[in-house]
CSV table of C-alpha atoms in Angstrom, one decimal:
chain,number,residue,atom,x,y,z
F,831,UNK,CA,-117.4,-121.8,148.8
F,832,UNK,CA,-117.5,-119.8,151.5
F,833,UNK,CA,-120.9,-117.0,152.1
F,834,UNK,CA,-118.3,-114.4,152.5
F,835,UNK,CA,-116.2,-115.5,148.6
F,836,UNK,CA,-119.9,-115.9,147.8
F,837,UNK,CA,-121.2,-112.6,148.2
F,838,UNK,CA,-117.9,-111.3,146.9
F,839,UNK,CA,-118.7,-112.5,143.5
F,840,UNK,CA,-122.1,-111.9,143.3
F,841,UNK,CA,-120.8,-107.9,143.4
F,842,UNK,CA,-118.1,-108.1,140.4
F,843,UNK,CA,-118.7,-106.7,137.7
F,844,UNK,CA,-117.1,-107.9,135.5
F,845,UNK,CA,-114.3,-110.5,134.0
F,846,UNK,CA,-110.8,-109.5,135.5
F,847,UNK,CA,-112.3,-106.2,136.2
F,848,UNK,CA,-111.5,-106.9,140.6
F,849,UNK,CA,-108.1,-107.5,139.5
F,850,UNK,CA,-107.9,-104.3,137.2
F,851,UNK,CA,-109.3,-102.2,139.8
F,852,UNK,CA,-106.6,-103.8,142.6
F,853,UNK,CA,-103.8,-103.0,140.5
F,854,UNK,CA,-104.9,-99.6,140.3
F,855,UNK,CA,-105.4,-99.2,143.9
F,856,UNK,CA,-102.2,-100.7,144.4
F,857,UNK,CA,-100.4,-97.9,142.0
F,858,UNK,CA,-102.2,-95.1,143.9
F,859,UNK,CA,-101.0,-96.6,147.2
F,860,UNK,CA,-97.2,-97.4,146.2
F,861,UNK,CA,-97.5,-94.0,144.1
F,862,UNK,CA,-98.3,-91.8,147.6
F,863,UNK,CA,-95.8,-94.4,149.5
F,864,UNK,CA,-93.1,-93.0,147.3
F,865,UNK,CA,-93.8,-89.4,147.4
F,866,UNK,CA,-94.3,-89.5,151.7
F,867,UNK,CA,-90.6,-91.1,151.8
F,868,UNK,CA,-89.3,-88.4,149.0
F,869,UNK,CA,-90.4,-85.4,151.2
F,870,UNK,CA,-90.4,-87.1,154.4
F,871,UNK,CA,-86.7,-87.3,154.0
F,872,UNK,CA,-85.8,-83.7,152.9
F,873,UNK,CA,-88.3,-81.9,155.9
F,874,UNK,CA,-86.1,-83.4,158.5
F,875,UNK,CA,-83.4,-82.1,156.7
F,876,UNK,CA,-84.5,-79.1,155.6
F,877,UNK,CA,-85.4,-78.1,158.9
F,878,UNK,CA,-81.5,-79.1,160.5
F,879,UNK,CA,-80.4,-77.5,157.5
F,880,UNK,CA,-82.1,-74.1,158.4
F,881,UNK,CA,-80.6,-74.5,162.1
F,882,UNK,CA,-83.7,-76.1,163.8
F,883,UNK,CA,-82.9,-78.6,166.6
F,884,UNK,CA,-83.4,-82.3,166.7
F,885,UNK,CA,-85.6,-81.6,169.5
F,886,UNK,CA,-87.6,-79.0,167.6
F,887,UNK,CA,-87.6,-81.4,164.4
F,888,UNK,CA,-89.4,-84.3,166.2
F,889,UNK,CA,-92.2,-82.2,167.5
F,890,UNK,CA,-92.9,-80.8,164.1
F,891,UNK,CA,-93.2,-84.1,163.2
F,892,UNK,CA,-95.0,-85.6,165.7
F,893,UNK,CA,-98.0,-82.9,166.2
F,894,UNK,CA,-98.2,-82.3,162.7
F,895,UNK,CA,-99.0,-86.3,162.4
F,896,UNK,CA,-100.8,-86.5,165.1
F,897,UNK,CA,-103.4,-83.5,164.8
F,898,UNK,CA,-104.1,-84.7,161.4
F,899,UNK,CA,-104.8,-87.9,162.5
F,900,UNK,CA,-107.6,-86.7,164.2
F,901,UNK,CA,-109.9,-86.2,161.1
F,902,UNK,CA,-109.5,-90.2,160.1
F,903,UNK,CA,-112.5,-91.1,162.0
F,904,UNK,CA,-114.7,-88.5,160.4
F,905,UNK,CA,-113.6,-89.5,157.1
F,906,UNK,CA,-114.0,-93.2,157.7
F,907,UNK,CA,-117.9,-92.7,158.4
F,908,UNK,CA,-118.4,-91.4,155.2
F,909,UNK,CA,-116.4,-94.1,153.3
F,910,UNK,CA,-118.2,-96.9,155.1
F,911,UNK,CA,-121.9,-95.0,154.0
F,912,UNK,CA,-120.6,-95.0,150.2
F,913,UNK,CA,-118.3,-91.9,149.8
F,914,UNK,CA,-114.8,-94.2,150.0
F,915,UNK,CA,-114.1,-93.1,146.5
F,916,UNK,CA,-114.9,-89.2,146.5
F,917,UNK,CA,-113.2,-89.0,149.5
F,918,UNK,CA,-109.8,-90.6,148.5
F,919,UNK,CA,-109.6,-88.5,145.6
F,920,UNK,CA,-110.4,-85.5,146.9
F,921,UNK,CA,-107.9,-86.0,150.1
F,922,UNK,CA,-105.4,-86.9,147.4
F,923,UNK,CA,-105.8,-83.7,145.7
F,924,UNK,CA,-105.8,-81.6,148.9
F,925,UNK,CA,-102.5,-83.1,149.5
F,926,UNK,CA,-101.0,-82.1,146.3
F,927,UNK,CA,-102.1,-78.8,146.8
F,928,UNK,CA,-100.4,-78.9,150.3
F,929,UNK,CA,-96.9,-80.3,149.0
F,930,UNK,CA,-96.5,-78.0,146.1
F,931,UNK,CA,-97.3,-74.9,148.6
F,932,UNK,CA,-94.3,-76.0,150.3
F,933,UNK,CA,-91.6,-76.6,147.1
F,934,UNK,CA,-93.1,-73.1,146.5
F,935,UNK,CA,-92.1,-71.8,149.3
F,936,UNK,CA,-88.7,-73.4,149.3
F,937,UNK,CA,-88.0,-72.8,146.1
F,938,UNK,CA,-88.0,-68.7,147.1
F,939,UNK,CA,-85.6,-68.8,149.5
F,940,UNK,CA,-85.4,-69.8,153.1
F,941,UNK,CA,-89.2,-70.8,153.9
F,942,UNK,CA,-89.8,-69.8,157.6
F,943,UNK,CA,-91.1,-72.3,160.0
F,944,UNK,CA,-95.1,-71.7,160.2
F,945,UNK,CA,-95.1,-71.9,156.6
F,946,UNK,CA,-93.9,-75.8,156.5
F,947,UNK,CA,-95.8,-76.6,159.3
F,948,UNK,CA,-99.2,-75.7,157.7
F,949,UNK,CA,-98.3,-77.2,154.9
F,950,UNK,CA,-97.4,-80.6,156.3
F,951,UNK,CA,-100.7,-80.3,159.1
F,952,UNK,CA,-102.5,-79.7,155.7
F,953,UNK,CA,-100.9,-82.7,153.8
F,954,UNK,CA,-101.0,-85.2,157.7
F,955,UNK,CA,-104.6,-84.2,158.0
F,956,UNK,CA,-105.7,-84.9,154.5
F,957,UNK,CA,-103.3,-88.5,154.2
F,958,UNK,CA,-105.1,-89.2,157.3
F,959,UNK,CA,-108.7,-89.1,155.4
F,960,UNK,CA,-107.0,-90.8,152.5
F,961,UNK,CA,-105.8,-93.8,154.5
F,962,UNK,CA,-109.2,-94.0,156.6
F,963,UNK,CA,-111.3,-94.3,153.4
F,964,UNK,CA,-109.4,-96.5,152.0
F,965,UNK,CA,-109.0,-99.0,154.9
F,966,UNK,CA,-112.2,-100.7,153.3
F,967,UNK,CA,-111.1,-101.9,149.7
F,968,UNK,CA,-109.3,-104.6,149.9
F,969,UNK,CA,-112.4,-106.1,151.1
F,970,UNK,CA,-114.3,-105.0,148.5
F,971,UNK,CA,-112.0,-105.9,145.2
F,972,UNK,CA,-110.4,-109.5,147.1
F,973,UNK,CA,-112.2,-112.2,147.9
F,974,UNK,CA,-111.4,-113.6,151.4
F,975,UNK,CA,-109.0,-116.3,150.7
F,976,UNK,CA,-106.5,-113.9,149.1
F,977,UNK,CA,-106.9,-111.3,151.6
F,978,UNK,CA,-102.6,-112.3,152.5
F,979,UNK,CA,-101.5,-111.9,149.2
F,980,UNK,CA,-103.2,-108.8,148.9
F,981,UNK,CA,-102.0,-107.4,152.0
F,982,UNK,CA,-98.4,-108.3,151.2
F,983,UNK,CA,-98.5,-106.8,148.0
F,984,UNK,CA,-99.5,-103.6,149.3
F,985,UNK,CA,-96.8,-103.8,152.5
F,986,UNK,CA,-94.7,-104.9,149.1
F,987,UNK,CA,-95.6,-101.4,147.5
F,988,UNK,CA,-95.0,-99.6,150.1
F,989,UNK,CA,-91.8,-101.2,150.8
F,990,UNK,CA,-90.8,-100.2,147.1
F,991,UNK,CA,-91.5,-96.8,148.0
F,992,UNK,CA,-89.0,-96.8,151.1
F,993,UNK,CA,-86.2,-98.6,148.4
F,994,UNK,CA,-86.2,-96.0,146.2
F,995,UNK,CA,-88.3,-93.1,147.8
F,996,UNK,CA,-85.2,-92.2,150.2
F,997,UNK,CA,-82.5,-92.1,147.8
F,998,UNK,CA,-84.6,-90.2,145.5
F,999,UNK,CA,-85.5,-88.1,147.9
F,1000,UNK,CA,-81.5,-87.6,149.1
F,1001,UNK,CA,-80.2,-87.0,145.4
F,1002,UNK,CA,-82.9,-84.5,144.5
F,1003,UNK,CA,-82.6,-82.4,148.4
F,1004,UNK,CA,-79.2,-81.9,147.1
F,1005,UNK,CA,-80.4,-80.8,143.9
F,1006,UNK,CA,-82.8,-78.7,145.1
F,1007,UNK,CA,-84.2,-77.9,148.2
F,1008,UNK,CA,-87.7,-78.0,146.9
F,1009,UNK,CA,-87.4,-80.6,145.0
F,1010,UNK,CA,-88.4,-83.5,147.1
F,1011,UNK,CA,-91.9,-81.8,147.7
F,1012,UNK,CA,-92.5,-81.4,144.3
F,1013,UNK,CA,-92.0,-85.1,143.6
F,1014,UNK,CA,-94.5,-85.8,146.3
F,1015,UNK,CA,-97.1,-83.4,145.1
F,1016,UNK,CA,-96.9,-85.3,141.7
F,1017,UNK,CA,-97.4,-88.6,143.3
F,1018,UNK,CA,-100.4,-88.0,145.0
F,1019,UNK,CA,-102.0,-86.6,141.7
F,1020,UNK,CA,-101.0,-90.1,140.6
F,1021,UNK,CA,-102.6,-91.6,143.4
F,1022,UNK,CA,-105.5,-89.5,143.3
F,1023,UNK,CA,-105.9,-90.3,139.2
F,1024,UNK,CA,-105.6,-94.5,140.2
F,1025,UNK,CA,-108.3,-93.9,142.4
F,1026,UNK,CA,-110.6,-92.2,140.1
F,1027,UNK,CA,-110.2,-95.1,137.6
F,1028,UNK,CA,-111.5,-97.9,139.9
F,1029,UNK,CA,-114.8,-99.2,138.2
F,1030,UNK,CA,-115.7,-101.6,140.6
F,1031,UNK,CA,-118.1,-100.4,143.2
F,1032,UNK,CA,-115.9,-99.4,146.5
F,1033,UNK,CA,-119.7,-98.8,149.0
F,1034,UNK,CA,-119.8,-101.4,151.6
F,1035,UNK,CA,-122.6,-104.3,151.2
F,1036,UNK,CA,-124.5,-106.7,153.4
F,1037,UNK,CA,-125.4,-109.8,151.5
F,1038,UNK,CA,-125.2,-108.3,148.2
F,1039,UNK,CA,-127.4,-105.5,149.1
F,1040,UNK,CA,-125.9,-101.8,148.1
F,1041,UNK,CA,-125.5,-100.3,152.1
F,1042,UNK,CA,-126.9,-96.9,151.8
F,1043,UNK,CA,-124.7,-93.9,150.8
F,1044,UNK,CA,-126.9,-91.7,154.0
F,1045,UNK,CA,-129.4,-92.1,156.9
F,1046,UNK,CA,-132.7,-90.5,157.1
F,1047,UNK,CA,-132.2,-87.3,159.7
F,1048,UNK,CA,-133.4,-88.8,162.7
F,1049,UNK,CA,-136.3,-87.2,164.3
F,1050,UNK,CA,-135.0,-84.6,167.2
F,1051,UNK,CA,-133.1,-82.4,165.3
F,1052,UNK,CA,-129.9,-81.6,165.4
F,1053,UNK,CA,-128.9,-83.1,168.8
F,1054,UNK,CA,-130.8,-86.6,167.5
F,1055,UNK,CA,-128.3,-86.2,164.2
F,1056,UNK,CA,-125.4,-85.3,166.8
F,1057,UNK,CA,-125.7,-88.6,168.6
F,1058,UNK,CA,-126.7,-90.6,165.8
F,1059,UNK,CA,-123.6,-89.9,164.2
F,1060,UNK,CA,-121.8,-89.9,167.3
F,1061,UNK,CA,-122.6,-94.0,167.4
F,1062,UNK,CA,-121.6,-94.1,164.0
F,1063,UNK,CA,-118.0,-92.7,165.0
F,1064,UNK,CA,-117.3,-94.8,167.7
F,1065,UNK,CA,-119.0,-98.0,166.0
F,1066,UNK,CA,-115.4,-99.2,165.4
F,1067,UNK,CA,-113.7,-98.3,168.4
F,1068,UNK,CA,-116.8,-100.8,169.8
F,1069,UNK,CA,-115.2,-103.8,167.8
F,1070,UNK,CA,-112.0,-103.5,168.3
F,1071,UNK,CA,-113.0,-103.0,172.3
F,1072,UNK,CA,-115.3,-106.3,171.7
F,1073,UNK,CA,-112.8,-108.9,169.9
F,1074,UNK,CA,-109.7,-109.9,171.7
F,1075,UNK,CA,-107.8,-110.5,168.5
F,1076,UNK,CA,-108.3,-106.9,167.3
F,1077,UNK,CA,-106.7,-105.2,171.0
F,1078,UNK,CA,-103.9,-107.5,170.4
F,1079,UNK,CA,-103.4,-106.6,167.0
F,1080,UNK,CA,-104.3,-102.6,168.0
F,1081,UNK,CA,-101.6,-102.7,171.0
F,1082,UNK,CA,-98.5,-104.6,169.0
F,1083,UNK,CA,-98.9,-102.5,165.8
F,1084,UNK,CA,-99.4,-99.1,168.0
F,1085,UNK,CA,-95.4,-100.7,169.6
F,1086,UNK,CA,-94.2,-101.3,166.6
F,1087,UNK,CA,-95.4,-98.2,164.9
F,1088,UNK,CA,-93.7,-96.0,167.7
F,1089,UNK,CA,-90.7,-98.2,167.8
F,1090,UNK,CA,-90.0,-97.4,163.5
F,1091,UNK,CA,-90.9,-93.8,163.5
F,1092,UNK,CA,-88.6,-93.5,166.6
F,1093,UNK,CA,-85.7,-95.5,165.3
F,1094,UNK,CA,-85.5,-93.6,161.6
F,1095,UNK,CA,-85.4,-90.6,163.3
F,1096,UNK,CA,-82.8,-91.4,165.4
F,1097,UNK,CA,-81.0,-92.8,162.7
F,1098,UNK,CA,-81.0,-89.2,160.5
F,1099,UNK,CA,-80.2,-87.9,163.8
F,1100,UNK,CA,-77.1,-90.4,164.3
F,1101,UNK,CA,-76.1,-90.7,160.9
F,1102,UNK,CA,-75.9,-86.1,160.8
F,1103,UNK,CA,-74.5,-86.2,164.0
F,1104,UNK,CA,-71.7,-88.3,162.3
F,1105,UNK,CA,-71.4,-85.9,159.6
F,1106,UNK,CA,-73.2,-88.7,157.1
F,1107,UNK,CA,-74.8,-86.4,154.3
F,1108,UNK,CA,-78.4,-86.6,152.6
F,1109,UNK,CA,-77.3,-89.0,150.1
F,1110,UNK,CA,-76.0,-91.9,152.7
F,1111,UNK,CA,-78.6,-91.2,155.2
F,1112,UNK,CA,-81.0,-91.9,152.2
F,1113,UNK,CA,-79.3,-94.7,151.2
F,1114,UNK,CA,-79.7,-96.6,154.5
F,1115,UNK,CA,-83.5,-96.0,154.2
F,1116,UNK,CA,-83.7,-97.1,151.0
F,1117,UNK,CA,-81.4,-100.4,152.1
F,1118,UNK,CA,-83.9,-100.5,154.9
F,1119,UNK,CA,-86.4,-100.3,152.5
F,1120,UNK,CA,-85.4,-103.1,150.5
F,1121,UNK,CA,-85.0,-105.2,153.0
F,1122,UNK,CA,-88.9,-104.7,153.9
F,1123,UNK,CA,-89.6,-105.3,150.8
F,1124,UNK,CA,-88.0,-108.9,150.3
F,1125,UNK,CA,-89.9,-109.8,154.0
F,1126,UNK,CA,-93.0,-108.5,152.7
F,1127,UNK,CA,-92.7,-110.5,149.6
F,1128,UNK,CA,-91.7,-113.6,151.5
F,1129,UNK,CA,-94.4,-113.2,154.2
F,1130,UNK,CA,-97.6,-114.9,152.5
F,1131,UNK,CA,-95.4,-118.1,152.1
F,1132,UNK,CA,-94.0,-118.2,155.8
F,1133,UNK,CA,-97.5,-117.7,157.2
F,1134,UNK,CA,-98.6,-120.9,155.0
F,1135,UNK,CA,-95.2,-122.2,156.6
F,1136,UNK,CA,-95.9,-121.1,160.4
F,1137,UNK,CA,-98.9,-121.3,162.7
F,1138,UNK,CA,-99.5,-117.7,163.4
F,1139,UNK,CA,-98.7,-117.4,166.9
F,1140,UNK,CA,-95.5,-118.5,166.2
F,1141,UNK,CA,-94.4,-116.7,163.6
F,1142,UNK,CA,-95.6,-113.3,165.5
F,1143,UNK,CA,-93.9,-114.1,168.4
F,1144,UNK,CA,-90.6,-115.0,166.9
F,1145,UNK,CA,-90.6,-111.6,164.8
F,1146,UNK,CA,-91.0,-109.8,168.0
F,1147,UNK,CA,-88.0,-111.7,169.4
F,1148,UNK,CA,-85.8,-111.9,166.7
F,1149,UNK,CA,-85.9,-107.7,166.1
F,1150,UNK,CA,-84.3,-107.3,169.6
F,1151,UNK,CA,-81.2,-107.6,168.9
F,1152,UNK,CA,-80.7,-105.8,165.8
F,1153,UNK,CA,-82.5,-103.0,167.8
F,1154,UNK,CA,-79.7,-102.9,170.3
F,1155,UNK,CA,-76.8,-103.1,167.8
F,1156,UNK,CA,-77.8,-99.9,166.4
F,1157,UNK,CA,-77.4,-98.1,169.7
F,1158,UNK,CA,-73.8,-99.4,169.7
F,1159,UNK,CA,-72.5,-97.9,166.5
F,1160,UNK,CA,-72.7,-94.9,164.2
F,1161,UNK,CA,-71.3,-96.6,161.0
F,1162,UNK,CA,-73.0,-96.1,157.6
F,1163,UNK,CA,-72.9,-99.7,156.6
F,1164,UNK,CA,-73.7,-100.7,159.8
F,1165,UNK,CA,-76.9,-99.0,160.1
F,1166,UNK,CA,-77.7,-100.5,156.8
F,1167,UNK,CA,-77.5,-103.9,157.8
F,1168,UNK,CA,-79.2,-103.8,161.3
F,1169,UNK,CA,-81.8,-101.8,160.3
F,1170,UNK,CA,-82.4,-103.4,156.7
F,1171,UNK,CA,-82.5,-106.8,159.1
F,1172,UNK,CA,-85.3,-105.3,161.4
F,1173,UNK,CA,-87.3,-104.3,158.0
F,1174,UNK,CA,-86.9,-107.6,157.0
F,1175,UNK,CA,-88.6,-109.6,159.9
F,1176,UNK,CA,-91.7,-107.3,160.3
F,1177,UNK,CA,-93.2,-107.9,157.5
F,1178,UNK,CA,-94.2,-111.4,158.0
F,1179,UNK,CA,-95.7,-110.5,161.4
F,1180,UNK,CA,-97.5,-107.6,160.0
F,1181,UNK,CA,-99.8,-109.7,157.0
F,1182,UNK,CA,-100.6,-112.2,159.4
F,1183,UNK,CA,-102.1,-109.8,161.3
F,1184,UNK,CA,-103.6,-107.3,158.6
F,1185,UNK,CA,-105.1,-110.0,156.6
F,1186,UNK,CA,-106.8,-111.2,160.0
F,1187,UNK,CA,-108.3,-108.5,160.9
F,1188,UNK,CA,-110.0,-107.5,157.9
F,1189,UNK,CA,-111.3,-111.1,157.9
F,1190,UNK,CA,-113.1,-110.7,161.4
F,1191,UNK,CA,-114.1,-107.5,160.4
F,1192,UNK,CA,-118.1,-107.3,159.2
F,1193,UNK,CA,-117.9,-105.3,155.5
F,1194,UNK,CA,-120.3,-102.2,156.5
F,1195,UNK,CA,-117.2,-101.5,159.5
F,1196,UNK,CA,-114.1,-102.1,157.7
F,1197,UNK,CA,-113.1,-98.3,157.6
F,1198,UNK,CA,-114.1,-97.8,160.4
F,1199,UNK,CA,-112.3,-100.6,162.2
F,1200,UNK,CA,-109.1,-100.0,159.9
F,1201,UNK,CA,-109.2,-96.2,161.0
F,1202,UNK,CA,-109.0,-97.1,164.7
F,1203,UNK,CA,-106.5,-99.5,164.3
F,1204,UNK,CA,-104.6,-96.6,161.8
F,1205,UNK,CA,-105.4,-93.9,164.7
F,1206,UNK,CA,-103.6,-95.9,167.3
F,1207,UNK,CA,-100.8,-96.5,164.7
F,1208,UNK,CA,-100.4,-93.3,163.3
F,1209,UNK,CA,-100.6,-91.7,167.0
F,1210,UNK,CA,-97.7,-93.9,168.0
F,1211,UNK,CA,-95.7,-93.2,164.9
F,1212,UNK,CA,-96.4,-89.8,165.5
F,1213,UNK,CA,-94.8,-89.9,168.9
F,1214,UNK,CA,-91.6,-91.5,167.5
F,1215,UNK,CA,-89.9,-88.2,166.4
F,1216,UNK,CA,-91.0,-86.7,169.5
F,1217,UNK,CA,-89.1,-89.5,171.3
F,1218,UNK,CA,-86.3,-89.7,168.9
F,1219,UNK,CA,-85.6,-85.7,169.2
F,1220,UNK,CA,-85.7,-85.5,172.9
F,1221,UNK,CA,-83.7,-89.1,173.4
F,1222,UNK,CA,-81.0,-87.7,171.2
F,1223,UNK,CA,-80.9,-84.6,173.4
F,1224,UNK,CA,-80.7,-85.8,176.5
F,1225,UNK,CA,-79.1,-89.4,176.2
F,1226,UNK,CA,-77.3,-89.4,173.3
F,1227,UNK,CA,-77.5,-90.5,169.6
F,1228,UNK,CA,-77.4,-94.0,170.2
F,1229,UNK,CA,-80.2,-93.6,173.6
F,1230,UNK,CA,-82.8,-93.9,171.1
F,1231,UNK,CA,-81.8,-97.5,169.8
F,1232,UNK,CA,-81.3,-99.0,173.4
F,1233,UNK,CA,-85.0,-97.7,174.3
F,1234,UNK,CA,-86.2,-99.1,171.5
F,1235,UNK,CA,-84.7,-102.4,172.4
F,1236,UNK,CA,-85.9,-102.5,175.9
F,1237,UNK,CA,-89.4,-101.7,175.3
F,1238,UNK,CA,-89.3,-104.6,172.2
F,1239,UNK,CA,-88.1,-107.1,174.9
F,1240,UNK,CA,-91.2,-106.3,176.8
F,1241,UNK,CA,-93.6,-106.5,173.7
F,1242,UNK,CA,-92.1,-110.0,172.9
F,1243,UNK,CA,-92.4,-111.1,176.5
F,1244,UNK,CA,-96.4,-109.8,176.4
F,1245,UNK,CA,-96.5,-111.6,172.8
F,1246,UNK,CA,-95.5,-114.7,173.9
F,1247,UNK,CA,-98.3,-114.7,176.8
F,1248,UNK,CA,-101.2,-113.3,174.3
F,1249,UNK,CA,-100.9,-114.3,171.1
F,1250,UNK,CA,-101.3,-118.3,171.3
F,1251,UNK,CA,-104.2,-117.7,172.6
F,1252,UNK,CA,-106.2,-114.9,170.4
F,1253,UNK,CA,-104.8,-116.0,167.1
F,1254,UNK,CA,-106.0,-119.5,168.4
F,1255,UNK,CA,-109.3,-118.3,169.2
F,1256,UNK,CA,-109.7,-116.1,165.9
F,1257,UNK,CA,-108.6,-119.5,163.7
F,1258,UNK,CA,-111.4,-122.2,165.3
């Protein structure tokens, strides 16, 4: 037995109660996966729908992601001194608040602009907390050996969420306007009520010793408390700067983040641009979705199959061409197909990596670590609408794709160079 499996089980508390607890985290997560694809569908098109540009749609998107990204790192220094629970919930909630402000206002009439940006910079900023906080407790309810199938059940709950999340999200905008924001609202007082339940203990540890919900003040005042938690902030950013397997890791999943966001935003701006309505543009999500969710389920058994290197770099290859064929068509089912095929080779790539990196990753730094890793992520993804809007503008609906493409070629080329050698280095 390993010390790490070891210390995991001097902490449970109880029979089956670990297994409980991840179930419940898992319906929290797939519960606020659904909700973000139900309303991340209708803003784009509410906002088109109210005569905003494409251009104009992407920035909303982009800022409003990446300000709130912003607080993660804050949020994740808490949750690794003991607060990961209280501060999940209470995001959650925030969120809810934020969503239903914003079915409110759509459900009186045409809502202007400032009012659904607030509300979504409210609901990015909070998520942002949520998602940093929790970037810690797979390590404290797994034990190391099953941090893969843990990961791919979450990518597999999430996937769920982009199957049925854009359809659902398609049928009720053409219900009602505010309907989509409602849903979401209601999912993340599911989430936040999963969360709650957890009875294991969520704190961080070091050899079975409880790590300390505070610090003493440091002598100094508040300048001393100012840099103290300043080192606290950038303790992750200090890994991930250290360990060659985390940069790799930070700089494909910051690609592929940019790469997504980019390419389902050009594909709502395609698919409108073809006259495709919100229930077929939802549809190919959700087909997309699927997809995902098949690769994520298959991914635990192909990285048993696979050395690791070489399953990343042929996922990185093998998404290039499906990449390109969507800047050559504007066809419903075609979409569906090429980009359900991208969602279905990610995956596999994706758990290797996850599940790696919270393995090298010492307990009292996983949210931290996880929130630099998210930050770089999120940042990217946020840049993907921003990219998306103004490719569509100036080159095109089908510019976006062919970017996309090019700038995948490169990341398999640099894969191919890197990744024998850190995933190498991280396995001895």
């Amino acid at each position: 037995m390993s010390p790490a499996t070891a210390r995991f089980r001097r902490r449970a508390t109880g029979p089956g109660v670990a297994d409980g607890d991840f179930r419940r985290f898992w319906w929290a997560g797939t519960a606020d996966a659904l909700g973000t694809q139900v309303s991340g569908l209708a803003l784009p098109l509410l906002l088109l729908t109210l005569g905003t540009s494409p251009a104009v749609v992407g920035t909303v998107a982009g800022v409003s992601a990446g300000c709130g990204i912003l607080a993660g790192p804050f949020a994740a220094v808490l949750a690794d001194h003991g607060a990961r629970r209280s501060v999940m919930v209470g995001a959650a909630l925030v969120s809810a608040g934020a969503m239903a402000s914003a079915a409110v206002g759509v459900l009186l009439g045409d809502p202007p602009l400032w009012l659904l940006v607030a509300a979504v910079l409210v609901e990015r900023t909070a998520t942002s907390c949520q998602e940093a906080a929790s970037a810690g407790t797979v390590a404290a309810l797994v034990p190391p050996g099953r941090y893969p199938r843990a990961v791919s059940r979450l990518q597999a709950g999430e996937q769920a969420g982009l199957v049925v999340g854009p359809a659902l999200g398609g049928a009720l905008f053409q219900l009602g306007r505010w309907l989509p924001f409602l849903a979401d609202a209601l999912s993340y007082l599911v989430s936040a009520f999963c969360v709650a339940a957890i009875r294991s203990d969520l704190g961080p540890r070091r050899d079975g010793v409880p790590e300390p919900c505070g610090e003493p003040a440091p002598a100094g005042g508040f300048a001393a408390a100012g840099r103290g938690f300043l080192r606290e902030l950038v303790a992750g950013a200090g890994l991930v700067r250290r360990e060659p397997f985390l940069r790799f890791v930070l700089l494909w999943s910051a690609v592929m983040s940019l790469l997504l966001a980019a390419l389902s935003y050009g594909t709502i701006f395609t698919l409108r641009d073809a006259g495709a309505a919100g229930g077929p543009v939802g549809a190919v999500l959700a087909v997309a979705g699927a997809a995902g969710l098949a690769g994520a389920l298959l991914a635990p058994r192909l990285a048993r199959a696979l050395p690791r290197a070489r399953l990343v770099i042929a996922v990185s290859w093998l998404m290039v061409v499906p990449t390109a064929g969507l800047g050559m068509t504007t066809r419903v089912w075609a979409y569906a197909l090429l980009f359900g095929l991208i969602s279905l080779l990610l995956p596999a790539a994706a758990v290797v990596l996850q599940s790696r990196a919270i393995e090298v990753t010492p307990q009292e730094l996983q949210s931290r670590t996880g929130t630099v890793l998210g930050t770089a992520t999120g940042l990217a993804a946020a840049a993907g609408p921003v990219a998306a809007g103004g490719l569509t503008g100036t080159a095109g609906t089908g510019g976006t794709a062919l970017c996309c493409a090019a700038v995948l070629a490169l990341l398999a080329l640099w894969s191919t160079r890197r990744a024998p050698a850190v995933l190498r280095k991280e396995s001895a």
